[in-house]
PDB file of C-alpha atoms in Angstrom:
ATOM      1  CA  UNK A 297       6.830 137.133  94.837  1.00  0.00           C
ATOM      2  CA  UNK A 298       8.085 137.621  98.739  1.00  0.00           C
ATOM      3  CA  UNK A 299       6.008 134.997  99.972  1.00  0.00           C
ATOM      4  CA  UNK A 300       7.000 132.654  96.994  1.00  0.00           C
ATOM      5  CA  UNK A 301      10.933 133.572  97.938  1.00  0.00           C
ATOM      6  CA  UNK A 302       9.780 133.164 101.444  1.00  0.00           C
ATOM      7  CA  UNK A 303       8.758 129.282 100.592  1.00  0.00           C
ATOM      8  CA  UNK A 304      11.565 128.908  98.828  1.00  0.00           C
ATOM      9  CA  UNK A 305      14.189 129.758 101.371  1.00  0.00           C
ATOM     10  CA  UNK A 306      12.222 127.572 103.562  1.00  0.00           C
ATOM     11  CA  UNK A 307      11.846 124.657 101.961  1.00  0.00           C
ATOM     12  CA  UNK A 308      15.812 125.087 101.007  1.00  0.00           C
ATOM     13  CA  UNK A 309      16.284 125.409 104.696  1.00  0.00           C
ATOM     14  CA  UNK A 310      14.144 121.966 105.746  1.00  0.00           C
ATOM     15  CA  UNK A 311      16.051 120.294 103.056  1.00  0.00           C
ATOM     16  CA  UNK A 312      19.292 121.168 104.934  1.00  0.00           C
ATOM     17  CA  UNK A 313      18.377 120.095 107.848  1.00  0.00           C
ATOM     18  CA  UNK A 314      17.463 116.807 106.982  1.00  0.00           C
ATOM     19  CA  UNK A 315      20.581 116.446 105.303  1.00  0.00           C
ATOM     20  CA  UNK A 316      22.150 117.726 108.493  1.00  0.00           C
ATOM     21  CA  UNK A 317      20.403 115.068 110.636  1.00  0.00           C
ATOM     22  CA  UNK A 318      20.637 112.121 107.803  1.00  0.00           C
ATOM     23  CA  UNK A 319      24.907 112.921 107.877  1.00  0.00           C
ATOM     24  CA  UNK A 320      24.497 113.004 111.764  1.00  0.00           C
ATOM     25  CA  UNK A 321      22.862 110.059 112.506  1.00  0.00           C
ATOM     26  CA  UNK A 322      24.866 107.719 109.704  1.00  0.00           C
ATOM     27  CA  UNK A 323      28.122 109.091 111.604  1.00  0.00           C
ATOM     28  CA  UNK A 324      26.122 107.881 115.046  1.00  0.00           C
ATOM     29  CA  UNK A 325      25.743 104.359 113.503  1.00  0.00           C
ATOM     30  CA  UNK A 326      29.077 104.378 112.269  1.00  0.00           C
ATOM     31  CA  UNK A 327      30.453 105.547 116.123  1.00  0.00           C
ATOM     32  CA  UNK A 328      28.291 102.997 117.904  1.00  0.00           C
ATOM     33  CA  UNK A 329      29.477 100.276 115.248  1.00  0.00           C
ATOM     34  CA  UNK A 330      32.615 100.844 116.001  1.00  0.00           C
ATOM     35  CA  UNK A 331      32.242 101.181 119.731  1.00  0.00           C
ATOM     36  CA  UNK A 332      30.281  97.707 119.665  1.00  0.00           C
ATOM     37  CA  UNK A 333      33.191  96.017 117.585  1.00  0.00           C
ATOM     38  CA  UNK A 334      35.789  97.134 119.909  1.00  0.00           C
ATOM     39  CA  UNK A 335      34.376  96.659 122.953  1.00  0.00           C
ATOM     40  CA  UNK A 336      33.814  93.017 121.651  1.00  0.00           C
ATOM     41  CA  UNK A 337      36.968  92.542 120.350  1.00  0.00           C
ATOM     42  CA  UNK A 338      38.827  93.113 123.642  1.00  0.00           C
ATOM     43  CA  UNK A 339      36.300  91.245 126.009  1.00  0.00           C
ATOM     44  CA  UNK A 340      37.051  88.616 123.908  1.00  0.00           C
ATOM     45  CA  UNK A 341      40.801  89.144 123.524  1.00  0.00           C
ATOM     46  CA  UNK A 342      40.628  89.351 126.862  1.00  0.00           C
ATOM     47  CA  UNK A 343      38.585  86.396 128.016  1.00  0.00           C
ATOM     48  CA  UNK A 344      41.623  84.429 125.378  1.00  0.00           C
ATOM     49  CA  UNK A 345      44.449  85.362 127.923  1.00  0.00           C
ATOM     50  CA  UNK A 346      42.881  84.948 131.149  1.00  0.00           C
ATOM     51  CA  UNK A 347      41.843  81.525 130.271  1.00  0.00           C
ATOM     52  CA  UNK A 348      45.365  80.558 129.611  1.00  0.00           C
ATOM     53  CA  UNK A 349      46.749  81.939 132.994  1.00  0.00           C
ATOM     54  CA  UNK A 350      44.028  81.186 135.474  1.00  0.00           C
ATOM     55  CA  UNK A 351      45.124  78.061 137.658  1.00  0.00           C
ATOM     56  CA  UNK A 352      41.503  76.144 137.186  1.00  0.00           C
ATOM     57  CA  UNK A 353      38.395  75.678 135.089  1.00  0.00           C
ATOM     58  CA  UNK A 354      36.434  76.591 137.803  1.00  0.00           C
ATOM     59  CA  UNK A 355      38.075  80.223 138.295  1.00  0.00           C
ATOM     60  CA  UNK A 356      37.008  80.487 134.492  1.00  0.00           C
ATOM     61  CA  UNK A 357      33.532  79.726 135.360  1.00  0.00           C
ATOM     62  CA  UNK A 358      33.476  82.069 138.511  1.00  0.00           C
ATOM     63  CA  UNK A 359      34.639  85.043 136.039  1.00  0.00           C
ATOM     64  CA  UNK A 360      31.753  83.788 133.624  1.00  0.00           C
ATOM     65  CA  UNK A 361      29.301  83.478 136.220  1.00  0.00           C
ATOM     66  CA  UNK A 362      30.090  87.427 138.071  1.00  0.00           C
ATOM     67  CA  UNK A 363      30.061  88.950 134.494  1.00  0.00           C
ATOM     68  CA  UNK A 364      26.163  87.769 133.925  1.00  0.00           C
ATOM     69  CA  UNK A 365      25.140  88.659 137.978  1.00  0.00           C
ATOM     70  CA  UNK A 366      26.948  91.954 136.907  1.00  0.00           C
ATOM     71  CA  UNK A 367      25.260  93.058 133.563  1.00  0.00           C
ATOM     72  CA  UNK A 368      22.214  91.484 135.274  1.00  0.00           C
ATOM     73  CA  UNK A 369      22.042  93.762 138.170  1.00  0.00           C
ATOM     74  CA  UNK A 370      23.003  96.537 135.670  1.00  0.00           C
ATOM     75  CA  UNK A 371      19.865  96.224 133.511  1.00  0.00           C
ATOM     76  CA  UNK A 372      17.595  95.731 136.627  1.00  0.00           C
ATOM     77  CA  UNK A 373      18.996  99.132 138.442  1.00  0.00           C
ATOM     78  CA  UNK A 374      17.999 101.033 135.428  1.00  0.00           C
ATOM     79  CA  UNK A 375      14.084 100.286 135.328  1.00  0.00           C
ATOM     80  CA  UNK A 376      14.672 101.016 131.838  1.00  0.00           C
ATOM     81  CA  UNK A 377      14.921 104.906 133.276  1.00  0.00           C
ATOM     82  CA  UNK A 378      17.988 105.492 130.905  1.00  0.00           C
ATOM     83  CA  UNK A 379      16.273 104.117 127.447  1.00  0.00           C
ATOM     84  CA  UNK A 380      12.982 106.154 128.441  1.00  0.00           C
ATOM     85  CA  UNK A 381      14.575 109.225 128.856  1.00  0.00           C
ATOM     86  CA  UNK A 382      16.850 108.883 125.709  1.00  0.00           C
ATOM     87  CA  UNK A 383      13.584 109.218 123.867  1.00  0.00           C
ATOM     88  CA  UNK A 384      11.860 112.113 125.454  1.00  0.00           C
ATOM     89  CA  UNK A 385      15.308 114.587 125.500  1.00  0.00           C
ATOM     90  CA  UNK A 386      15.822 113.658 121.877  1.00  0.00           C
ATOM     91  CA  UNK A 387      12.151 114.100 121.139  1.00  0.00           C
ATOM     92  CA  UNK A 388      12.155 117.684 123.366  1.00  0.00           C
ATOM     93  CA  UNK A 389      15.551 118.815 121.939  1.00  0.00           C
ATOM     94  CA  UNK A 390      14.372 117.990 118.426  1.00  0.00           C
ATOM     95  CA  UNK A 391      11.068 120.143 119.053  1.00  0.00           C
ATOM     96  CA  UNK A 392      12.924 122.496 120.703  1.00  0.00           C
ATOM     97  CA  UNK A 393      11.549 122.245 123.753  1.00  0.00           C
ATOM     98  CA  UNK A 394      15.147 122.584 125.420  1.00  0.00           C
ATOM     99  CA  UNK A 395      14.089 123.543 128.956  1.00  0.00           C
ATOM    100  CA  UNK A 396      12.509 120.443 129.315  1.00  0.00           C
ATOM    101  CA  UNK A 397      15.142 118.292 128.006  1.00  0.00           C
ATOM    102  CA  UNK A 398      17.732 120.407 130.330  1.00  0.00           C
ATOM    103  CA  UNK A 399      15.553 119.232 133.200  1.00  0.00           C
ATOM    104  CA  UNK A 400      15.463 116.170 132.313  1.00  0.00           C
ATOM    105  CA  UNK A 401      19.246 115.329 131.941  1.00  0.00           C
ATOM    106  CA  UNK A 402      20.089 115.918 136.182  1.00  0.00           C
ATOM    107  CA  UNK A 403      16.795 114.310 137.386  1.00  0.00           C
ATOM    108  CA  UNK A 404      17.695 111.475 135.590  1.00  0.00           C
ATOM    109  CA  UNK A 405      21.031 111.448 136.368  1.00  0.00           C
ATOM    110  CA  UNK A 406      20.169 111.647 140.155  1.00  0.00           C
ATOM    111  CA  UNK A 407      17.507 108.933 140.206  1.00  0.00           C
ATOM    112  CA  UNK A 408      20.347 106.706 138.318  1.00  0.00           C
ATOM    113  CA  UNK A 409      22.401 106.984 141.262  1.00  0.00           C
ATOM    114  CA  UNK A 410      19.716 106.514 143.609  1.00  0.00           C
ATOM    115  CA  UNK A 411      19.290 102.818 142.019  1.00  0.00           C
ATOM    116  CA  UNK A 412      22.221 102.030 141.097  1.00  0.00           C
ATOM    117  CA  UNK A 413      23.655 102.492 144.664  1.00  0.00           C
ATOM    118  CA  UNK A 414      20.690 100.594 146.129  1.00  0.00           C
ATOM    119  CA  UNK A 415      21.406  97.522 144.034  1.00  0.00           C
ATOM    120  CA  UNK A 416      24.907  97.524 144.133  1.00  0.00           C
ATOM    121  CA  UNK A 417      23.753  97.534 148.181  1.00  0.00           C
ATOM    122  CA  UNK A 418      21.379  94.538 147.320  1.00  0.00           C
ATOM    123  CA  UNK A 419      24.220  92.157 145.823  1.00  0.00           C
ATOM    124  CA  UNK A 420      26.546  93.402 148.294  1.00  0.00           C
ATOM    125  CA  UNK A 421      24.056  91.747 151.021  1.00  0.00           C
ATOM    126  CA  UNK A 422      23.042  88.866 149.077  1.00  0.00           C
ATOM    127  CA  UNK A 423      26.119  88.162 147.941  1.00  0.00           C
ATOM    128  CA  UNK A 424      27.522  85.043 150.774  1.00  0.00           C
ATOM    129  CA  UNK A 425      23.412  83.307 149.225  1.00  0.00           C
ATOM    130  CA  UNK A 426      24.886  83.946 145.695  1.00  0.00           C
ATOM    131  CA  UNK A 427      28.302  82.693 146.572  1.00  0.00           C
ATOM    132  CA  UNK A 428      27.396  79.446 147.954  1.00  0.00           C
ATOM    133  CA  UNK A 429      24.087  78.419 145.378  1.00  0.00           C
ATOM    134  CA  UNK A 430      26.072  79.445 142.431  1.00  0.00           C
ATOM    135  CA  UNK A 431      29.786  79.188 142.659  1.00  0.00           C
ATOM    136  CA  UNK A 432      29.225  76.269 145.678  1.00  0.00           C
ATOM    137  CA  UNK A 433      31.412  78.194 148.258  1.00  0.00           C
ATOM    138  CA  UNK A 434      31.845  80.704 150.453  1.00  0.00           C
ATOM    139  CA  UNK A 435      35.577  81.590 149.244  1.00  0.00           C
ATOM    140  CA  UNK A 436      34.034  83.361 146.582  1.00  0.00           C
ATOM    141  CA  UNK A 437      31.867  85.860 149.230  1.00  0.00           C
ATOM    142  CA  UNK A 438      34.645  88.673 148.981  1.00  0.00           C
ATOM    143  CA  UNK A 439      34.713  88.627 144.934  1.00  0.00           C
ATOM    144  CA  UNK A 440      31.138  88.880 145.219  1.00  0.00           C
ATOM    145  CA  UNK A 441      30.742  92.012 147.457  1.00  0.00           C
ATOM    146  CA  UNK A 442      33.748  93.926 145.326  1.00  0.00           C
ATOM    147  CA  UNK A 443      31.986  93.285 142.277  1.00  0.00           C
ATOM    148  CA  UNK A 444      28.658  95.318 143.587  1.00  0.00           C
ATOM    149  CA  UNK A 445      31.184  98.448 143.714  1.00  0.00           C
ATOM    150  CA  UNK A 446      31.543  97.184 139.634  1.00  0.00           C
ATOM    151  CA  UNK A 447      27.585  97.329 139.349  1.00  0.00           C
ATOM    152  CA  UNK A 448      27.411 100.853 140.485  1.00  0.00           C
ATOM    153  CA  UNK A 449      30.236 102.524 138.768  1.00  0.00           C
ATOM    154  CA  UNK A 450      28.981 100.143 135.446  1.00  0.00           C
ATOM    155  CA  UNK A 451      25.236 101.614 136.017  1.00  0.00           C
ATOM    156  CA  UNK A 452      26.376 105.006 136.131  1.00  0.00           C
ATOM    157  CA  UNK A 453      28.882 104.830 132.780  1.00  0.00           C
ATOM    158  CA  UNK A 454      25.719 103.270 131.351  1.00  0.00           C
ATOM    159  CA  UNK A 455      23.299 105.916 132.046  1.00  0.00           C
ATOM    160  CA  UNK A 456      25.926 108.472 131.186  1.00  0.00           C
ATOM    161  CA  UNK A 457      25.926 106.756 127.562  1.00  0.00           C
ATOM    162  CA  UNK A 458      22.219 106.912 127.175  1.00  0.00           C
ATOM    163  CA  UNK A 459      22.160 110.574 128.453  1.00  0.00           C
ATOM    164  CA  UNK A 460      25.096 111.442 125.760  1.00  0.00           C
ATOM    165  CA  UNK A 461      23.456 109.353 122.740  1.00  0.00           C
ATOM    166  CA  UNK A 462      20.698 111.716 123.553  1.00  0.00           C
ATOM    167  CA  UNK A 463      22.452 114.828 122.819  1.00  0.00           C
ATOM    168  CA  UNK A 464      24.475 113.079 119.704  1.00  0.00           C
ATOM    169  CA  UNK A 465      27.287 112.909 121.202  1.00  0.00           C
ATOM    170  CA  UNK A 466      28.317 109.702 119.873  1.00  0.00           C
ATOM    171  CA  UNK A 467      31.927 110.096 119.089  1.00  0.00           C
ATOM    172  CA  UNK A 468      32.512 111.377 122.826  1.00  0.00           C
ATOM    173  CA  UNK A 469      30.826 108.082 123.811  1.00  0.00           C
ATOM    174  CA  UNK A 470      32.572 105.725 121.125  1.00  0.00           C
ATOM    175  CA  UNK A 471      35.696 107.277 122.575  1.00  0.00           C
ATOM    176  CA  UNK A 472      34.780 106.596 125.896  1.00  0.00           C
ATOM    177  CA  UNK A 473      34.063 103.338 125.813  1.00  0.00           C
ATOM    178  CA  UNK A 474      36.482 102.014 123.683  1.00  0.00           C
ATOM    179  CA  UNK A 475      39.270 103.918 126.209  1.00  0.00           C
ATOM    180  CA  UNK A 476      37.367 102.518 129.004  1.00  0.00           C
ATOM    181  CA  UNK A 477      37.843  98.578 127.563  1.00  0.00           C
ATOM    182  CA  UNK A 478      40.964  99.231 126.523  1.00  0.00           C
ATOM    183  CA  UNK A 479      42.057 100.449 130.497  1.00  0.00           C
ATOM    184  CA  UNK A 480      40.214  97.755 132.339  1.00  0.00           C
ATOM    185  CA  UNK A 481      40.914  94.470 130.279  1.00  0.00           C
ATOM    186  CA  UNK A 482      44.635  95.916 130.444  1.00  0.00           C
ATOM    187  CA  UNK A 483      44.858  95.780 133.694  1.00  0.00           C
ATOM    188  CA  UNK A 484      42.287  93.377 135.159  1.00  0.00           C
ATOM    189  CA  UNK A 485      45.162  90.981 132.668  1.00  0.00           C
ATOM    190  CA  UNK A 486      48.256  92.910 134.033  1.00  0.00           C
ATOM    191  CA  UNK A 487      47.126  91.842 137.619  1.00  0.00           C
ATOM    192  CA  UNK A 488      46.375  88.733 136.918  1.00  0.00           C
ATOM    193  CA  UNK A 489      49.760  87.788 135.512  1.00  0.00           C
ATOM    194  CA  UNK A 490      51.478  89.153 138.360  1.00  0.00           C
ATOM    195  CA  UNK A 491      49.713  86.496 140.514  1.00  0.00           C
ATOM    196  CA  UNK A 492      46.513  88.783 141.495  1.00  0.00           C
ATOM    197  CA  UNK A 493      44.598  85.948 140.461  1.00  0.00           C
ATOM    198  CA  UNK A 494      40.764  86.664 140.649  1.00  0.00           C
ATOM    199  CA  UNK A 495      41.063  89.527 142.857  1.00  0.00           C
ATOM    200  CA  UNK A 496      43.602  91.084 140.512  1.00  0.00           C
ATOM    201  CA  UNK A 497      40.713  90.761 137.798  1.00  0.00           C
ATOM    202  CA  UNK A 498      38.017  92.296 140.001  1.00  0.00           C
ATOM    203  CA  UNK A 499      40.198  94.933 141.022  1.00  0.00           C
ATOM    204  CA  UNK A 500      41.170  95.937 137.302  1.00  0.00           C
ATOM    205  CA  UNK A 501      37.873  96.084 136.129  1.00  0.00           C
ATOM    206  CA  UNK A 502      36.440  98.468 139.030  1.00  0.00           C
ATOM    207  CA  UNK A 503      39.749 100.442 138.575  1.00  0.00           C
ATOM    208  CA  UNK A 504      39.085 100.827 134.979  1.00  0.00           C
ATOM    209  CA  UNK A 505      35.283 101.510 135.319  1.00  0.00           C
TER     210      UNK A 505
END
């Protein structure tokens, strides 16, 4: 009889904490949903505006152009480090192997910043090459090297995602981001409109980051 009562509290137990982790990871779907749609929303909101108060096409283009070198330089300073170690904390911290995962979560976190600040140093130095083959001028060099400050601080907000998806914290990081869009696209357009031009962007978006 104890050991049947014994299965029985068990297998009531494992049913509860499926249930637990099926509720948590719908309300992770619905957080990331929602911080995918927002996000999206406001770049695009965003890109609206600026189009109507830039003075030329080509400033347009420029602003096109620095948002793929950035996201570009963003996936290559990661190594895929960040999506790796996602997997292995949640796989530890589900086995409850939580001294590993707790190890994990700096060394990561350190070897992030290691990267990150070497290629934000690598488009900083290529950066009058990338000015002149893709934007066909030098008078773009200066946006250029600010934006590798944008790569870094971008990397690191990036990793910090990965790192808190791990732990289930995705309301913290829906939160987050969407606050973080919000803030940047704000007043990347703020400075614009006030006659920042592109600088006034690039300033506003490594503010906000």
């Amino acid at each position: 009889m104890r050991e049947n009562s014994g299965r029985e509290i068990e297998a009531k137990m494992s049913e509860k904490g499926e249930d637990l982790s099926a509720h948590t990871t719908a309300r992770g779907m619905l957080f990331i949903s929602t911080k995918d749609l927002s996000s999206t929303l406001a770049a695009v909101v965003f890109f609206v505006l600026v189009a109507r108060y830039l003075p030329n096409i080509d400033d347009l283009g420029f602003l096109t152009g620095i948002q793929t070198i950035i996201l570009m330089f963003i996936v290559l300073s990661g190594f895929g480090l960040p999506n790796s170690a996602t997997r292995f904390i949640s796989t530890y911290l589900g086995s409850g192997k939580v001294d590993r995962a707790s190890f994990l979560y700096p060394a990561v976190f350190a070897l992030c910043v290691i990267s990150s600040a070497a290629f934000s140093f690598l488009l900083y130095y290529l950066s009058p090459f990338l000015s002149e083959s893709l934007f066909h001028g030098q008078q773009y060099t200066s946006l250029v090297q600010a934006t590798s400050l944008d790569v870094f601080l971008s990397s690191m907000i990036f990793t910090c995602q990965l790192l808190l998806y791990a732990s289930k914290q995705f309301s913290r990081v829906a939160y987050f981001s969407i606050a973080n869009s919000v803030i940047k696209f704000t007043l990347a357009y703020i400075l614009l409109i006030h006659g920042w031009g592109l600088y006034g962007i690039v300033i506003g978006l490594i503010v906000g980051d």
